[in-house]
Coordinates of N, CA, C and O in Angstrom, one line a residue:
X1071 N -0.5 -5.4 -7.5 CA 0.5 -6.4 -7.0 C 1.8 -6.5 -7.8 O 2.8 -6.6 -7.2
X1072 N 1.7 -6.4 -9.1 CA 3.0 -6.4 -9.9 C 3.9 -5.2 -9.5 O 5.1 -5.3 -9.5
X1073 N 3.3 -4.1 -9.2 CA 4.1 -2.9 -8.8 C 4.8 -3.2 -7.4 O 6.0 -2.8 -7.2
X1074 N 4.1 -3.9 -6.5 CA 4.7 -4.2 -5.2 C 5.9 -5.1 -5.4 O 7.0 -5.0 -4.8
X1075 N 5.8 -6.1 -6.3 CA 6.9 -7.0 -6.6 C 8.0 -6.3 -7.3 O 9.2 -6.6 -7.0
X1076 N 7.7 -5.4 -8.2 CA 8.7 -4.6 -8.9 C 9.5 -3.7 -7.8 O 10.7 -3.6 -7.9
X1077 N 8.8 -3.2 -6.9 CA 9.4 -2.4 -5.9 C 10.4 -3.2 -5.0 O 11.5 -2.8 -4.7
X1078 N 10.0 -4.4 -4.7 CA 10.8 -5.3 -3.9 C 12.1 -5.7 -4.7 O 13.2 -5.7 -4.1
X1079 N 11.9 -6.0 -5.9 CA 13.1 -6.4 -6.8 C 14.0 -5.3 -7.0 O 15.2 -5.4 -6.9
X1080 N 13.5 -4.1 -7.2 CA 14.3 -2.9 -7.4 C 15.1 -2.5 -6.1 O 16.2 -2.1 -6.2
X1081 N 14.4 -2.7 -5.0 CA 15.1 -2.5 -3.7 C 16.3 -3.4 -3.5 O 17.3 -3.0 -3.1
X1082 N 16.0 -4.7 -3.8 CA 17.1 -5.7 -3.6 C 18.3 -5.4 -4.6 O 19.4 -5.4 -4.2
X1083 N 17.9 -5.0 -5.9 CA 18.9 -4.7 -6.8 C 19.7 -3.5 -6.4 O 21.0 -3.5 -6.5
X1084 N 19.1 -2.4 -5.9 CA 19.7 -1.2 -5.5 C 20.6 -1.5 -4.3 O 21.7 -1.0 -4.2
X1085 N 20.2 -2.3 -3.4 CA 21.0 -2.7 -2.2 C 22.2 -3.5 -2.6 O 23.3 -3.2 -2.1
X1086 N 22.1 -4.4 -3.6 CA 23.3 -5.1 -4.1 C 24.3 -4.1 -4.8 O 25.5 -4.3 -4.6
X1087 N 23.8 -3.2 -5.6 CA 24.7 -2.2 -6.2 C 25.4 -1.4 -5.2 O 26.6 -1.1 -5.3
X1088 N 24.6 -1.0 -4.1 CA 25.3 -0.3 -3.0 C 26.4 -1.1 -2.3 O 27.4 -0.6 -2.0
X1089 N 26.1 -2.4 -2.1 CA 27.0 -3.2 -1.4 C 28.3 -3.6 -2.3 O 29.4 -3.6 -1.7
X1090 N 28.1 -3.7 -3.5 CA 29.2 -4.2 -4.4 C 30.1 -3.1 -4.9 O 31.3 -3.1 -4.6
X1091 N 29.5 -2.0 -5.5 CA 30.4 -1.1 -6.1 C 30.1 0.4 -5.8 O 30.7 1.2 -6.5
X1092 N 29.3 0.7 -4.9 CA 29.0 2.1 -4.6 C 30.0 2.7 -3.8 O 30.5 2.1 -2.8
X1093 N 30.4 3.9 -4.0 CA 31.3 4.6 -3.2 C 30.7 5.1 -1.9 O 29.5 5.2 -1.9
X1094 N 31.5 5.4 -1.0 CA 31.1 6.1 0.2 C 31.0 7.6 -0.1 O 32.0 8.2 -0.3
X1095 N 29.8 8.1 -0.1 CA 29.7 9.5 -0.5 C 30.2 10.5 0.5 O 30.4 11.6 0.2
X1096 N 30.4 10.1 1.7 CA 30.9 11.0 2.7 C 32.4 10.9 2.9 O 32.9 11.6 3.8
X1097 N 33.1 10.1 2.2 CA 34.5 10.0 2.4 C 35.2 11.0 1.4 O 34.6 11.4 0.4
X1098 N 36.4 11.3 1.7 CA 37.2 12.2 0.9 C 37.8 11.6 -0.3 O 38.1 12.2 -1.3
X1099 N 37.9 10.2 -0.2 CA 38.5 9.5 -1.3 C 37.4 9.2 -2.3 O 36.4 8.5 -2.0
X1100 N 37.5 9.8 -3.5 CA 36.5 9.6 -4.5 C 36.7 8.2 -5.3 O 37.9 7.9 -5.6
X1101 N 35.7 7.5 -5.5 CA 35.8 6.2 -6.2 C 35.9 6.5 -7.7 O 35.3 7.4 -8.2
X1102 N 36.7 5.6 -8.3 CA 36.8 5.7 -9.8 C 35.7 4.9 -10.5 O 35.7 4.8 -11.7
X1103 N 34.9 4.2 -9.7 CA 33.8 3.4 -10.3 C 32.6 4.2 -10.7 O 31.6 4.2 -10.0
X1104 N 32.7 4.9 -11.8 CA 31.6 5.8 -12.2 C 30.4 5.0 -12.7 O 29.3 5.5 -12.6
X1105 N 30.6 3.8 -13.2 CA 29.5 3.0 -13.7 C 28.6 2.7 -12.5 O 27.3 2.8 -12.6
X1106 N 29.1 2.3 -11.4 CA 28.3 1.9 -10.2 C 27.6 3.2 -9.7 O 26.5 3.0 -9.3
X1107 N 28.2 4.3 -9.8 CA 27.6 5.6 -9.3 C 26.4 5.9 -10.2 O 25.3 6.3 -9.7
X1108 N 26.5 5.7 -11.5 CA 25.4 6.0 -12.4 C 24.3 5.0 -12.2 O 23.1 5.4 -12.2
X1109 N 24.6 3.7 -12.1 CA 23.6 2.7 -11.9 C 22.9 3.0 -10.6 O 21.6 2.8 -10.5
X1110 N 23.6 3.3 -9.6 CA 23.0 3.6 -8.3 C 22.1 4.8 -8.3 O 21.0 4.8 -7.8
X1111 N 22.5 5.9 -9.0 CA 21.7 7.1 -9.2 C 20.4 6.7 -9.9 O 19.3 7.2 -9.6
X1112 N 20.5 6.0 -11.0 CA 19.3 5.6 -11.8 C 18.4 4.7 -11.0 O 17.2 5.0 -11.0
X1113 N 19.0 3.8 -10.2 CA 18.1 2.9 -9.5 C 17.4 3.6 -8.3 O 16.3 3.3 -8.0
X1114 N 18.1 4.5 -7.7 CA 17.5 5.3 -6.6 C 16.4 6.2 -7.2 O 15.3 6.4 -6.5
X1115 N 16.6 6.8 -8.3 CA 15.6 7.6 -9.0 C 14.3 6.8 -9.3 O 13.2 7.2 -9.0
X1116 N 14.6 5.6 -9.9 CA 13.5 4.7 -10.2 C 12.8 4.2 -8.9 O 11.5 4.1 -8.9
X1117 N 13.5 4.0 -7.8 CA 13.0 3.6 -6.6 C 12.0 4.7 -6.0 O 10.9 4.3 -5.7
X1118 N 12.4 5.9 -6.0 CA 11.5 7.0 -5.5 C 10.3 7.2 -6.4 O 9.2 7.5 -5.9
X1119 N 10.5 7.1 -7.7 CA 9.4 7.2 -8.6 C 8.4 6.1 -8.4 O 7.2 6.3 -8.4
X1120 N 8.9 4.9 -8.2 CA 8.1 3.7 -8.0 C 7.3 3.9 -6.7 O 6.1 3.5 -6.6
X1121 N 7.9 4.4 -5.6 CA 7.2 4.6 -4.4 C 6.1 5.6 -4.5 O 4.9 5.3 -4.1
X1122 N 6.3 6.7 -5.2 CA 5.3 7.6 -5.5 C 4.2 7.0 -6.3 O 3.0 7.2 -6.0
X1123 N 4.6 6.3 -7.4 CA 3.6 5.6 -8.2 C 2.7 4.6 -7.5 O 1.5 4.6 -7.7
X1124 N 3.4 3.8 -6.6 CA 2.6 2.8 -5.9 C 1.6 3.5 -4.9 O 0.5 3.1 -4.8
X1125 N 2.1 4.6 -4.3 CA 1.2 5.3 -3.3 C 0.0 5.9 -4.1 O -1.2 5.7 -3.6
X1126 N 0.2 6.5 -5.2 CA -0.8 7.1 -6.0 C -1.8 6.1 -6.6 O -3.0 6.2 -6.5
X1127 N -1.2 5.0 -7.1 CA -2.0 3.9 -7.7 C -2.9 3.2 -6.7 O -4.0 2.9 -6.9
X1128 N -2.3 3.0 -5.5 CA -3.1 2.4 -4.4 C -4.3 3.3 -4.1 O -5.5 2.9 -4.0
X1129 N -4.1 4.6 -4.0 CA -5.2 5.6 -3.7 C -6.2 5.6 -4.8 O -7.4 5.6 -4.6
X1130 N -5.7 5.6 -6.1 CA -6.7 5.6 -7.2 C -7.5 4.3 -7.3 O -8.7 4.4 -7.5
X1131 N -6.9 3.2 -7.0 CA -7.6 1.9 -7.0 C -8.6 1.9 -5.9 O -9.7 1.3 -6.1
X1132 N -8.3 2.4 -4.7 CA -9.3 2.4 -3.6 C -10.5 3.3 -4.0 O -11.7 2.8 -3.9
X1133 N -10.3 4.4 -4.6 CA -11.4 5.3 -5.0 C -12.2 4.7 -6.1 O -13.4 4.7 -6.1
X1134 N -11.5 4.1 -7.1 CA -12.1 3.5 -8.2 C -13.0 2.3 -7.8 O -14.2 2.2 -8.3
X1135 N -12.5 1.5 -7.0 CA -13.3 0.3 -6.5 C -14.5 0.8 -5.7 O -15.6 0.2 -5.8
X1136 N -14.3 1.8 -4.8 CA -15.4 2.3 -4.1 C -16.5 2.8 -5.0 O -17.7 2.5 -4.8
X1137 N -16.1 3.6 -6.0 CA -17.1 4.2 -6.9 C -17.8 3.1 -7.7 O -19.0 3.1 -7.8
X1138 N -17.0 2.1 -8.3 CA -17.6 1.1 -9.1 C -18.6 0.2 -8.3 O -19.6 -0.2 -8.8
X1139 N -18.2 -0.1 -7.1 CA -19.0 -1.1 -6.3 C -20.2 -0.4 -5.7 O -21.1 -1.2 -5.3
X1140 N -20.3 0.9 -5.6 CA -21.4 1.5 -5.0 C -22.3 2.3 -5.9 O -23.5 2.5 -5.7
X1141 N -21.7 2.9 -7.0 CA -22.4 3.9 -7.8 C -22.6 3.5 -9.2 O -23.2 4.3 -10.0
X1142 N -22.2 2.3 -9.6 CA -22.4 1.9 -11.0 C -23.4 0.7 -11.0 O -24.0 0.4 -10.0
X1143 N -23.4 -0.1 -12.1 CA -24.3 -1.3 -12.1 C -23.9 -2.3 -11.1 O -24.8 -3.0 -10.6
X1144 N -22.6 -2.4 -10.7 CA -22.3 -3.3 -9.6 C -22.9 -2.8 -8.3 O -23.3 -3.6 -7.5
X1145 N -23.1 -1.5 -8.2 CA -23.7 -1.0 -7.0 C -25.2 -1.4 -6.9 O -25.7 -1.6 -5.8
X1146 N -25.8 -1.6 -8.0 CA -27.2 -2.1 -8.0 C -27.2 -3.5 -7.3 O -28.1 -3.7 -6.5
X1147 N -26.3 -4.3 -7.7 CA -26.2 -5.6 -7.1 C -25.8 -5.5 -5.6 O -26.3 -6.3 -4.8
X1148 N -24.9 -4.6 -5.3 CA -24.5 -4.5 -3.9 C -25.7 -4.1 -3.0 O -25.8 -4.6 -1.9
X1149 N -26.5 -3.1 -3.5 CA -27.6 -2.6 -2.7 C -28.8 -3.6 -2.7 O -29.7 -3.4 -1.9
X1150 N -28.7 -4.7 -3.5 CA -29.8 -5.7 -3.4 C -29.5 -6.7 -2.3 O -30.3 -7.6 -2.0
X1151 N -28.3 -6.7 -1.7 CA -27.9 -7.6 -0.7 C -28.7 -7.2 0.6 O -29.0 -6.0 0.8
X1152 N -29.0 -8.2 1.5 CA -29.8 -7.9 2.7 C -28.9 -7.3 3.8 O -28.8 -7.8 4.9
X1153 N -28.2 -6.2 3.5 CA -27.4 -5.5 4.6 C -27.7 -4.1 4.5 O -28.2 -3.5 3.5
X1154 N -27.3 -3.4 5.6 CA -27.6 -1.9 5.6 C -26.6 -1.2 4.8 O -25.5 -1.7 4.6
X1155 N -26.9 0.0 4.4 CA -26.0 0.8 3.6 C -24.7 1.1 4.3 O -23.6 1.1 3.7
X1156 N -24.8 1.4 5.6 CA -23.6 1.8 6.3 C -22.6 0.6 6.4 O -21.4 0.7 6.5
X1157 N -23.2 -0.6 6.4 CA -22.3 -1.8 6.4 C -21.6 -2.0 5.1 O -20.4 -2.4 5.0
X1158 N -22.2 -1.6 4.0 CA -21.6 -1.6 2.7 C -20.4 -0.6 2.6 O -19.3 -0.9 2.2
X1159 N -20.7 0.6 3.1 CA -19.7 1.6 3.1 C -18.5 1.2 4.1 O -17.4 1.4 3.7
X1160 N -18.9 0.7 5.2 CA -17.9 0.2 6.1 C -17.0 -0.9 5.6 O -15.8 -0.9 5.8
X1161 N -17.6 -1.8 4.8 CA -16.8 -2.9 4.2 C -15.8 -2.3 3.2 O -14.7 -2.7 3.1
X1162 N -16.3 -1.3 2.4 CA -15.4 -0.7 1.4 C -14.3 0.1 2.1 O -13.1 0.1 1.7
X1163 N -14.6 0.8 3.2 CA -13.6 1.5 4.0 C -12.6 0.6 4.6 O -11.4 0.8 4.6
X1164 N -13.0 -0.6 5.1 CA -12.1 -1.5 5.7 C -11.2 -2.1 4.6 O -9.9 -2.2 4.9
X1165 N -11.7 -2.4 3.5 CA -10.8 -3.0 2.4 C -9.8 -1.9 1.9 O -8.6 -2.2 1.7
X1166 N -10.3 -0.6 1.9 CA -9.4 0.5 1.5 C -8.3 0.7 2.5 O -7.1 0.9 2.2
X1167 N -8.6 0.5 3.8 CA -7.6 0.7 4.9 C -6.6 -0.5 4.8 O -5.4 -0.3 5.1
X1168 N -7.1 -1.7 4.5 CA -6.2 -2.8 4.4 C -5.2 -2.6 3.3 O -4.0 -2.9 3.4
X1169 N -5.6 -2.1 2.1 CA -4.7 -1.9 1.0 C -3.7 -0.8 1.3 O -2.6 -0.8 0.9
X1170 N -4.2 0.2 2.0 CA -3.3 1.3 2.5 C -2.2 0.8 3.4 O -1.1 1.2 3.3
X1171 N -2.6 -0.1 4.3 CA -1.7 -0.8 5.2 C -0.7 -1.6 4.5 O 0.5 -1.6 4.8
X1172 N -1.1 -2.3 3.4 CA -0.2 -3.2 2.6 C 0.8 -2.3 1.9 O 2.0 -2.6 1.9
X1173 N 0.3 -1.1 1.4 CA 1.3 -0.2 0.7 C 2.3 0.3 1.7 O 3.5 0.4 1.4
X1174 N 1.8 0.7 2.9 CA 2.7 1.2 3.9 C 3.7 0.2 4.4 O 4.9 0.5 4.6
X1175 N 3.3 -1.0 4.6 CA 4.2 -2.1 5.0 C 5.2 -2.4 4.0 O 6.4 -2.6 4.3
X1176 N 4.8 -2.4 2.7 CA 5.8 -2.6 1.6 C 6.9 -1.5 1.6 O 8.1 -1.8 1.4
X1177 N 6.5 -0.2 1.8 CA 7.4 0.9 1.8 C 8.4 0.8 3.0 O 9.6 0.9 2.9
X1178 N 7.8 0.4 4.2 CA 8.6 0.2 5.4 C 9.6 -0.9 5.2 O 10.7 -0.9 5.6
X1179 N 9.1 -2.0 4.5 CA 10.0 -3.2 4.3 C 11.2 -2.8 3.4 O 12.3 -3.2 3.6
X1180 N 10.9 -2.0 2.4 CA 12.0 -1.6 1.5 C 13.0 -0.7 2.3 O 14.2 -0.8 2.1
X1181 N 12.5 0.2 3.1 CA 13.4 1.0 4.0 C 14.2 0.1 4.9 O 15.4 0.3 5.1
X1182 N 13.6 -1.0 5.4 CA 14.3 -1.9 6.3 C 15.4 -2.6 5.5 O 16.5 -2.9 6.0
X1183 N 15.1 -3.0 4.2 CA 16.1 -3.7 3.4 C 17.3 -2.8 3.2 O 18.5 -3.2 3.2
X1184 N 17.0 -1.5 2.9 CA 18.1 -0.5 2.7 C 19.0 -0.4 4.0 O 20.2 -0.1 3.9
X1185 N 18.3 -0.5 5.2 CA 19.1 -0.3 6.4 C 19.9 -1.4 6.8 O 20.8 -1.3 7.7
X1186 N 19.8 -2.6 6.2 CA 20.6 -3.8 6.5 C 22.0 -3.6 6.1 O 22.3 -3.0 5.1

């Protein structure tokens, strides 16, 4: 969750830098505001690194929780519940899909903020 908040804050910061001092890269008139260009370049680089990091971290956490909840000592407690095995696996799959959807929604939200 802190990574999702960091992504949102970095997106808003990058959008503000773009709105305040960023040059139009497609115009023939070059801006003399090199500091804004450098800050914008660094923040875009951090933005894409953070998106990749969040995507990988979400996948790793899904796999880690699946493994811990079913194949370690926690799994012993999970399998002592009065439910079928396929229901346990389905519940873990559902939670994993929800976290994947949250990750996707956050990335789409940041793209939407950039398009404003």
